[in-house]
Coordinates of C-alpha atoms in Angstrom, one line a residue:
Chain A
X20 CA 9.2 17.9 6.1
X21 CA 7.6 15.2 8.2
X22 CA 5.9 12.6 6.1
X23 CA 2.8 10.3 7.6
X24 CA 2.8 10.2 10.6
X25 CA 0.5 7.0 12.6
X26 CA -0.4 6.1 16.1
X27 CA -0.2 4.4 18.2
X28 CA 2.3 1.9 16.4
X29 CA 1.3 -0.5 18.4
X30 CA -2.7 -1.4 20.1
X31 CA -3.4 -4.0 22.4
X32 CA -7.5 -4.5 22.3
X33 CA -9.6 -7.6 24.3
X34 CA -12.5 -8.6 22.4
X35 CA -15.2 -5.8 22.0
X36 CA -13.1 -2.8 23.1
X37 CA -12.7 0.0 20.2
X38 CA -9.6 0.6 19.1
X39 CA -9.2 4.2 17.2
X40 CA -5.9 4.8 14.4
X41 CA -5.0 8.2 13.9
X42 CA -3.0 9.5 10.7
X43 CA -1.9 12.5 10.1
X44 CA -1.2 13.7 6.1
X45 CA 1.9 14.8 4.8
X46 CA 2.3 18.2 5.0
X47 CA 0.3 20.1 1.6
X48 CA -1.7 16.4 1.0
X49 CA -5.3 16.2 1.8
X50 CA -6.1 12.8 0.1
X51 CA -6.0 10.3 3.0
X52 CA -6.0 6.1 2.2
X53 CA -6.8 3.3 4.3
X54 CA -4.9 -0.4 3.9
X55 CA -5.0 -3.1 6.2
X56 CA -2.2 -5.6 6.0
X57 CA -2.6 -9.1 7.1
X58 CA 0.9 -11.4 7.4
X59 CA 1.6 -12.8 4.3
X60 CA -0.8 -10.7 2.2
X61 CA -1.0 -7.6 0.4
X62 CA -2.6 -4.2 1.3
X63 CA -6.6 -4.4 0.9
X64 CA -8.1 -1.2 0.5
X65 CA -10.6 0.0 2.8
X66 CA -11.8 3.7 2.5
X67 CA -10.3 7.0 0.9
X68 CA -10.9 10.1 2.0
X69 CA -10.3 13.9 1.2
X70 CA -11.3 16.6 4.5
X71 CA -14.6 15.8 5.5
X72 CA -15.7 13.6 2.9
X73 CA -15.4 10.0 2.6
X74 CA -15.0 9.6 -1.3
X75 CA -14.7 5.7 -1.7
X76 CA -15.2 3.1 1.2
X77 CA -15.7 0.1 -1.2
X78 CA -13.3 -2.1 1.1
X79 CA -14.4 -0.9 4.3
X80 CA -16.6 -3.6 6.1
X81 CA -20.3 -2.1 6.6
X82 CA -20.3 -3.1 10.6
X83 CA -18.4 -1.7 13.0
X84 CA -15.8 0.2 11.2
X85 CA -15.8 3.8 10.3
X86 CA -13.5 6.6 9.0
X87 CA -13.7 10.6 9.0
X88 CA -11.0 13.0 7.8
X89 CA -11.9 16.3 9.7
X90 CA -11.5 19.7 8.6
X91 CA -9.2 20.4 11.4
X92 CA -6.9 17.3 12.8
X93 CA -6.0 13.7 11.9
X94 CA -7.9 11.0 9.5
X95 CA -9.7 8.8 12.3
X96 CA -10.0 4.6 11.6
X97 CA -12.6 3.8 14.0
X98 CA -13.5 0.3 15.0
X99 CA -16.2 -0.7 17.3
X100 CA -16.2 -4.3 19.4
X101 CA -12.9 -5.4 17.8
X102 CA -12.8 -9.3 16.9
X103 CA -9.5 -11.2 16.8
X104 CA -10.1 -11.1 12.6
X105 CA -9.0 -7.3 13.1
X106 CA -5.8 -8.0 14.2
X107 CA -3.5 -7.0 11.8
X108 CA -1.4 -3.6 10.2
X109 CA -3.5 -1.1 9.7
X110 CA -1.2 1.5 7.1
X111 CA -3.0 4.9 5.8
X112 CA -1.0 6.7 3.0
X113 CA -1.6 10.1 1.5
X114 CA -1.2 11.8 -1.8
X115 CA -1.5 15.8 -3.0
X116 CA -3.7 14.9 -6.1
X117 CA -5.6 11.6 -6.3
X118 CA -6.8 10.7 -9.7
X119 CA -3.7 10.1 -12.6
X120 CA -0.7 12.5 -10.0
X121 CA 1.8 11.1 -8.4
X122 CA 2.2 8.0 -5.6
X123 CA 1.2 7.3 -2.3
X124 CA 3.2 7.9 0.6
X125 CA 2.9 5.8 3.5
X126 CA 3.3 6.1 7.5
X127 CA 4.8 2.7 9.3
X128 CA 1.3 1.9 10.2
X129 CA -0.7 0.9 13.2
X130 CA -0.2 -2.5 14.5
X131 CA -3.7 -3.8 16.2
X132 CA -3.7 -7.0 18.4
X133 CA -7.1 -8.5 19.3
X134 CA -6.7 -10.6 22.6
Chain B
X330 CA -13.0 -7.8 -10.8
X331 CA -9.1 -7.0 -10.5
X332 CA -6.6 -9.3 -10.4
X333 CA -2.6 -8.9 -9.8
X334 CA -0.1 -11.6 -9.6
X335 CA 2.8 -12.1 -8.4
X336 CA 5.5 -14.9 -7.1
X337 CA 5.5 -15.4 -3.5
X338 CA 9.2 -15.3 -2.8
X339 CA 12.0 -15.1 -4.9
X340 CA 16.0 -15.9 -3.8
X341 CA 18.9 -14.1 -5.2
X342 CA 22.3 -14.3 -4.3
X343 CA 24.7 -11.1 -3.9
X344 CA 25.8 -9.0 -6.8
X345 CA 23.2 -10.8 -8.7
X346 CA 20.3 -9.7 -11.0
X347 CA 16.9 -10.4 -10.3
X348 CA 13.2 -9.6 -12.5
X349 CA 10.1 -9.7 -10.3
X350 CA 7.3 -10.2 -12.4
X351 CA 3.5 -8.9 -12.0
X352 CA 0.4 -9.7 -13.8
X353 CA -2.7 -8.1 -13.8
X354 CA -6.1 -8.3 -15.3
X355 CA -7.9 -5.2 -14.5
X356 CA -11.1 -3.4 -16.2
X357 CA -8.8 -0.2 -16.8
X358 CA -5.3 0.8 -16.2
X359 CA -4.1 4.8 -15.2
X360 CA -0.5 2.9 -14.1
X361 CA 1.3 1.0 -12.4
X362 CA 3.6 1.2 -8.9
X363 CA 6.0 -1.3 -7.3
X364 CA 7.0 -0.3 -4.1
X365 CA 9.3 -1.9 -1.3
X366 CA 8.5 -2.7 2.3
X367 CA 10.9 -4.1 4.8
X368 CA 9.6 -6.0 7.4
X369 CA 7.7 -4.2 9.8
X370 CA 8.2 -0.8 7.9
X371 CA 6.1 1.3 6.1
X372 CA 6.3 1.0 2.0
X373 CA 8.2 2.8 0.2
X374 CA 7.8 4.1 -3.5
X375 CA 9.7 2.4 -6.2
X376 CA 8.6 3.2 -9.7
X377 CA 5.8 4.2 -11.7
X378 CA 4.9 3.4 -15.2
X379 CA 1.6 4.6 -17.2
X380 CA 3.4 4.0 -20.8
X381 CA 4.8 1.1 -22.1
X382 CA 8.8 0.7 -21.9
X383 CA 11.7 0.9 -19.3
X384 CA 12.2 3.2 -16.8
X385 CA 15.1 3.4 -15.2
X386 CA 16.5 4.7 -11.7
X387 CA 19.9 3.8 -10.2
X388 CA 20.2 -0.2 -9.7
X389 CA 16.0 -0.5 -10.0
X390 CA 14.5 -0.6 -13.6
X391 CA 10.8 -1.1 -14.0
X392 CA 9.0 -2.2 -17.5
X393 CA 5.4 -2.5 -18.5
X394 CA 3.7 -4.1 -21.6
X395 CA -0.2 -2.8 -21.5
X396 CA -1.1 -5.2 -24.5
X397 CA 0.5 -8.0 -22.3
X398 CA -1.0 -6.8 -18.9
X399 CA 2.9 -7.3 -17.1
X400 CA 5.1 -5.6 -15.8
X401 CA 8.8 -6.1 -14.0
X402 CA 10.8 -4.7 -11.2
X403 CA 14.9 -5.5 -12.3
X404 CA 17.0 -5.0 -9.4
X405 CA 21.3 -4.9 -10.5
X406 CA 23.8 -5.2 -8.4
X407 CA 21.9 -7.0 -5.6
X408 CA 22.5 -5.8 -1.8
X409 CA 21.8 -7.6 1.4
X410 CA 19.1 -4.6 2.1
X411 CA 17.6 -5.4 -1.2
X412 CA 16.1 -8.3 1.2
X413 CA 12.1 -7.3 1.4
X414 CA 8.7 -7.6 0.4
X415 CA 8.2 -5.5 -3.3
X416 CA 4.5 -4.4 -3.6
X417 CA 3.1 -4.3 -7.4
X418 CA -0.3 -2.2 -7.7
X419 CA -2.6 -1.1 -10.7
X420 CA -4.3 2.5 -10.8
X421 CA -7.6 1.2 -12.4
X422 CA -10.4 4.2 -13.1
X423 CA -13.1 2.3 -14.1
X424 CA -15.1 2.4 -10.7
X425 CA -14.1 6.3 -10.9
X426 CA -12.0 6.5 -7.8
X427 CA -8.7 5.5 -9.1
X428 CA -7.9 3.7 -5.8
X429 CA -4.0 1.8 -6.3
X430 CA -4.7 -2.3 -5.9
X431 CA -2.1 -4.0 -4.2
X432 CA -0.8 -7.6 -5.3
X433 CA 0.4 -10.0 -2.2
X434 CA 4.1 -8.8 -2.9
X435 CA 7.0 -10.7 -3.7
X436 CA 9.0 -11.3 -0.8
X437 CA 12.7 -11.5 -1.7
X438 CA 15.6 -12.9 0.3
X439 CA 19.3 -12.1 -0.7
X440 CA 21.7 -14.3 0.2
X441 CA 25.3 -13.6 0.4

């Protein structure tokens, strides 16, 4: 039973390229979460989503970042004209039920470095 | 707001016992998790406590106090892959999505 799968591990971007992170649920899960890691800090939140519905994007920055969850495919973290302040891991995690069932279950995450 | 403390790093020797402690001011509480992550790995899930008391699970015990906002992660028998960051993070409903908040993790180093 594969469990979250992300990619690419690993993103080299120059200044004001897009980069684009791709996570795929566990199999049966169809909440989707966003964290970004920076070194030496904790997982912010950015955006949750269930299929084709962004339900809470509290921690997502309002410019040039975006997030969908189709009905058919992966959970897409979009970012437009990266900045060097992106770089950093970029983990999405997934759970069957979302409000008081069960714990999130991460993939290894998608490593973005901003030249 | 939300707020969830921990210490930065912690060192332990071998064999030993170690308590990782986590404190959290939040405007609701639907549980707690701690959760592991080895350097450049994804987390992985520890424990998980809504009521107050010890859970326990092999060499890792968790407790939480809601009247005291705290909670620890006891770790027995200490192993060198014990080394890593452990992730404490509150369920809090009051904004209605019941998103987990992360603290900065406690990153432990076990020395032989």
């Amino acid at each position: 039973n594969a469990g979250v799968m992300q990619n690419p591990r690993h993103l080299v971007r120059r200044r004001g390229q897009e980069a684009r992170l791709r996570c795929s649920p566990m199999k049966g899960h169809s909440h989707v979460y966003w964290y970004r890691q920076l070194p030496e800090e904790g997982l912010k939140f950015m955006v949750y989503l269930q299929k084709e519905n962004i339900i809470d994007e509290s921690g997502m920055p309002k410019e040039r970042f975006s997030a969908e969850f189709p009905k058919e495919g992966p959970s897409i973290l979009r970012i437009q004209q990266v900045v060097r302040g992106d770089s950093a891991a970029y983990f999405c995690a997934s759970s069957k039920g979302h409000t008081n069932t069960g714990e999130l279950f991460f993939g290894e995450g998608s490593r973005l470095t901003v030249l | 707001g939300q707020n969830i403390d921990q210490p930065t790093e912690m060192t332990a020797t071998e064999g030993a016992i170690v308590q990782i402690n986590c404190t959290y001011q939040t405007s609701g509480f639907n549980g707690l998790f701690w959760y592991q992550q080895h350097a450049g790995e994804a987390p992985t899930f520890l424990s998980y406590n809504v009521l107050d008391g010890l859970e326990e699970k092999g060499r890792f015990s968790s407790f939480l106090s809601r009247s005291k906002g705290y909670s620890y992660l006891l770790l027995k028998e200490l192993q060198m892959k014990d080394s890593a960051s452990y992730l404490c993070a509150v369920r809090d409903p009051s904004g209605g999505s019941y998103i987990p908040t992360f603290g900065r993790g406690t990153s432990l180093i076990v020395h032989p």
